[in-house]
Amino acid sequence: EDSEDDDLTKRAESSGINAEYGGVMKVLDELSNDITDNQVYSIAPVLFPQLVQLFQTEALGASTRARALSIFGVFTTLISHMDSVETGANEKLLFPILPGLVDTSLNLLQAAPSAREDYKLLTECVNFLTKLVGTFPKQMSEKISASLPVLWGVLTKNAGSHISEVVNNPDYSDEEGRDSDGGEMGFGTLVQAVFEFIQSLTERKKFKAMIRKVLPDVVYYLITYLSIPEYQIEYWDADPEKYVEDDDEDSMNYTVRTGAMELLIDLSTELKTSYVEALMSAITRHISEAGPISEGYTWKLYEACATALNISGSAVEECIESKKVDFNFAAFYNGVVVPGLQTARPYLLGRLMWLSASYLKMLPSEDALNALFECTCSSLKVGTPAPVMVGAMKAVYTMAAELEDEEEQKVLHKPMEVIIPSLFELASHMDGDLLMLCLDTLRVSVSVRQDIVATEADKVNKFLVELFVKHASDPFVVSQVNDLLITLADIEACRGSIQDNVVPVIMQMLQTPLSNSPKKQSDEDKEDMRVEILELMTVFIRKTPAPLPPLYVNDVFPVIMGITIGCAKESTAILQSGGECVRAFFAQGFSQITAVNYNGVTAMDYTMQLIGKVLDPDMSEFGALYAGRLVSSLIKHAGTALNINDILQAVLNKLTNCEAPMIKQSLLVVFIKLFNHDLEGSMNFLQTLSTPTGENGLVYVMKSWCDIQELFSGEYETKVAVIALTKFMPFLLNSNSPLANITVSDDEMSIEGGRLTRSSKTVAAGVQIPITIKIFKILVQEFKNILEEKEAERAGDEDSEDDDVEEEEEYEEETQIMTLAQMAQFLGDDDDEDEDNKDDPLNDVDLHDHLSQFLTQLSTHGSYPQLCQALNDNEQKVLGSMLVSGS
């Protein structure tokens, strides 16, 4: 083997060998992503020794060695996934090799790079170590622990040179080298990789304790890396919009500074009190070591400290309120903020205004508050340096957000007399990200002093609709304009002005063909604009008290109907948004629109055409996303005036053509609401309908419903479905209805690889069970989901309280399976609450109590023991927790 290594080294030292291996490795890199589990066992024994040898051969080029490690990383991920199914794959193929790869990586990271190409290899080494943290935290624990000091050394040893050679060097260029694939390679990418490694450690209990021990130093050096480089200042000065974009916490533009910001935010979330204590210590240390703020580049360090404190605001505030940390903000304010506000450094001045606003309630005196107001107002003028203006706008936004209570907001009333007009003036001179920030700041400012815009409503609305027209091709700006208009629609004194000045213009834009709209550049732009207008009009209508004004009834309604119906085939987005707008008309003025004859066409004629479009079996199923809402709304308002047979038949036909659970749910809820209103009557009616294939309508609905109930989303939709099932169950058990003989699939749904799939744990895939048993299992599962949601809420509170407890216990690696209920709790329910459902009495039902009472009552039924026998162990435990046993 030694002779083979020597031979490879000699060949590597010869001319052209790097190119030879480089080409082979590039092909292998591409192929590695397509290798299947079955091929690994035959490929790995041959390939892995060669990859290790290539990676450890110093004479080979850094890029070739980096690619070898990258390929091994791909296999590491693949094999670790295999091991979850076929235990032993890791031990056979990976664990014998990993320690050597880690040792080589750490040796490389301890050596100073001699060429830019070396950074690619070092970065790949760090990426590989990060992968091990996430994949094998237990097995590679010792190696990972040994890695931290080495990677920590990369940050500490290079911090000084980063400041002198990059941050404070006006001649430095940020043009990092590129490899043959176009990827960046340089110190910046290496630092980013180290930041990601540290972040990965905080996500594991065992390693979080390691980070906590060195946290003061970690935060200290991260603040150092927050310092703004001279080249960055040149970029931002030339393009202020880039400053707004790069300074955002969610910026996608990576720099060393944004990477440090991201890691600080993660640490503040994961380590809370320990982090805040470390932050105070690091800031104190930096300020004590720095010279006067007016000297040279010292202001950058002050700005970095202010930035760290700024982005950590929520954690700092929480720790101070709970009295876990003692922070002398007054000393910081007098020592840093006061002298900083007197400098002529735009980036520092803007940051300190924003920081002061973030800690508004902690300002040491009324004079400090007035100084902030004065500085902010004077900075919101045309011609002010962009960083100062941006800081002032963010300060205004933050002050309005910090002072949520009306009584607290009174302190802002006087400054807003200057701020709001100034923001409108600035908006007229801005574009892009600057304009979006300005409009967002206006939105929160208007909420504080509604009377200011109310007195100038016409002027304000004319200006906003001009912005809408001017930036019609920019959906981001248009969205911000809409948000501000929606805020104005909440102000009674502005609604008439909106109807007079905004609605006629946007309705004209809604109808204007693309060829006559020079601001629109594509069909996609046109669609986006129309969707924005339809959504805006929906809000205007919803916020307008009944009766609706004649403009809406006579002019707006037929136009929206015409556009929605006319665009049905070409745009599901317009179909969805238009349908929601029509529902708004139903909610606010159904009797008004149905009393008008639109040139021989009635509102009901329009509505039936629209329903025909959304339920057309040949249309995309996603056009029917809100079809259920539209039909339910129509039934609610029209009642017996409808030809409900045809409508429900169309809903049933569309249901048979849908695959997506969320579309099926939308349509099923139509029937579910009817069941809750009149169970037996709705059941009897559905039995008169048939699917296109001749299946009984009620049977098909019940089977479809039982099949996807576990995937229902939305609190209201889930609640009405569960309540309806609790009505169905007694009916099926206590009657001689043939429906009780329906059988449905017993497949369970599970989450595998991020996809919702049929569970592989089902005893017999595709087995059919009586519908009564299926409904019982669903109700038990729904009750389990409720219990898990409550437990997740409690666990979240406990985690918040226990974040700073030392966690030295050994990490036990196990596959964590997230239930649907836990996923819902984790992600939250982002669906907007449906306005039309707010008055439904079912909203007041406590589902936990309802199900608990139902299951308790069911336990007295003669068939209960038989039902319980069909439950699995987990379901039995749920009933056991209620002390409702089937034995």
GROMACS .gro file of C-alpha atoms in nm, residues 280 282-294 298-310 327-343 345 348-349 351-353 355-356 363-364:
model
   54
  280MET     CA    1  -2.269   4.229   2.738
  282ALA     CA    2  -1.805   4.117   2.457
  283ILE     CA    3  -1.936   4.470   2.400
  284THR     CA    4  -1.776   4.594   2.723
  285ARG     CA    5  -1.446   4.433   2.621
  286HIS     CA    6  -1.453   4.585   2.272
  287ILE     CA    7  -1.538   4.935   2.394
  288SER     CA    8  -1.267   4.923   2.663
  289GLU     CA    9  -1.007   4.817   2.404
  290ALA     CA   10  -1.114   5.071   2.142
  291GLY     CA   11  -0.992   5.425   2.114
  292PRO     CA   12  -1.206   5.739   2.093
  293ILE     CA   13  -1.491   5.706   1.845
  294SER     CA   14  -1.358   5.995   1.637
  298THR     CA   15  -1.272   5.312   1.538
  299TRP     CA   16  -1.629   5.408   1.451
  300LYS     CA   17  -1.663   5.073   1.269
  301LEU     CA   18  -1.614   4.882   1.593
  302TYR     CA   19  -1.875   5.096   1.766
  303GLU     CA   20  -2.113   5.032   1.476
  304ALA     CA   21  -2.044   4.658   1.501
  305CYS     CA   22  -2.124   4.661   1.875
  306ALA     CA   23  -2.443   4.857   1.809
  307THR     CA   24  -2.539   4.614   1.532
  308ALA     CA   25  -2.489   4.314   1.761
  309LEU     CA   26  -2.704   4.477   2.027
  310ASN     CA   27  -2.960   4.577   1.767
  327PHE     CA   28  -2.773   4.553   3.153
  328ASN     CA   29  -2.671   4.913   3.219
  329PHE     CA   30  -2.810   5.059   2.899
  330ALA     CA   31  -2.769   5.412   3.033
  331ALA     CA   32  -2.392   5.365   3.048
  332PHE     CA   33  -2.387   5.224   2.695
  333TYR     CA   34  -2.605   5.509   2.573
  334ASN     CA   35  -2.385   5.778   2.725
  335GLY     CA   36  -2.061   5.609   2.626
  336VAL     CA   37  -2.145   5.498   2.274
  337VAL     CA   38  -2.473   5.641   2.145
  338VAL     CA   39  -2.429   6.004   2.251
  339PRO     CA   40  -2.080   6.051   2.101
  340GLY     CA   41  -2.181   5.840   1.801
  341LEU     CA   42  -2.477   6.063   1.718
  342GLN     CA   43  -2.239   6.358   1.708
  343THR     CA   44  -2.011   6.206   1.446
  345ARG     CA   45  -2.020   5.881   1.003
  348LEU     CA   46  -2.283   5.470   1.248
  349LEU     CA   47  -2.540   5.749   1.282
  351ARG     CA   48  -2.738   5.239   1.312
  352LEU     CA   49  -2.749   5.429   1.642
  353MET     CA   50  -3.086   5.583   1.562
  355LEU     CA   51  -3.066   5.097   1.803
  356SER     CA   52  -3.203   5.375   2.024
  363LEU     CA   53  -3.356   5.534   2.720
  364PRO     CA   54  -3.210   5.701   3.030
   0.00000   0.00000   0.00000
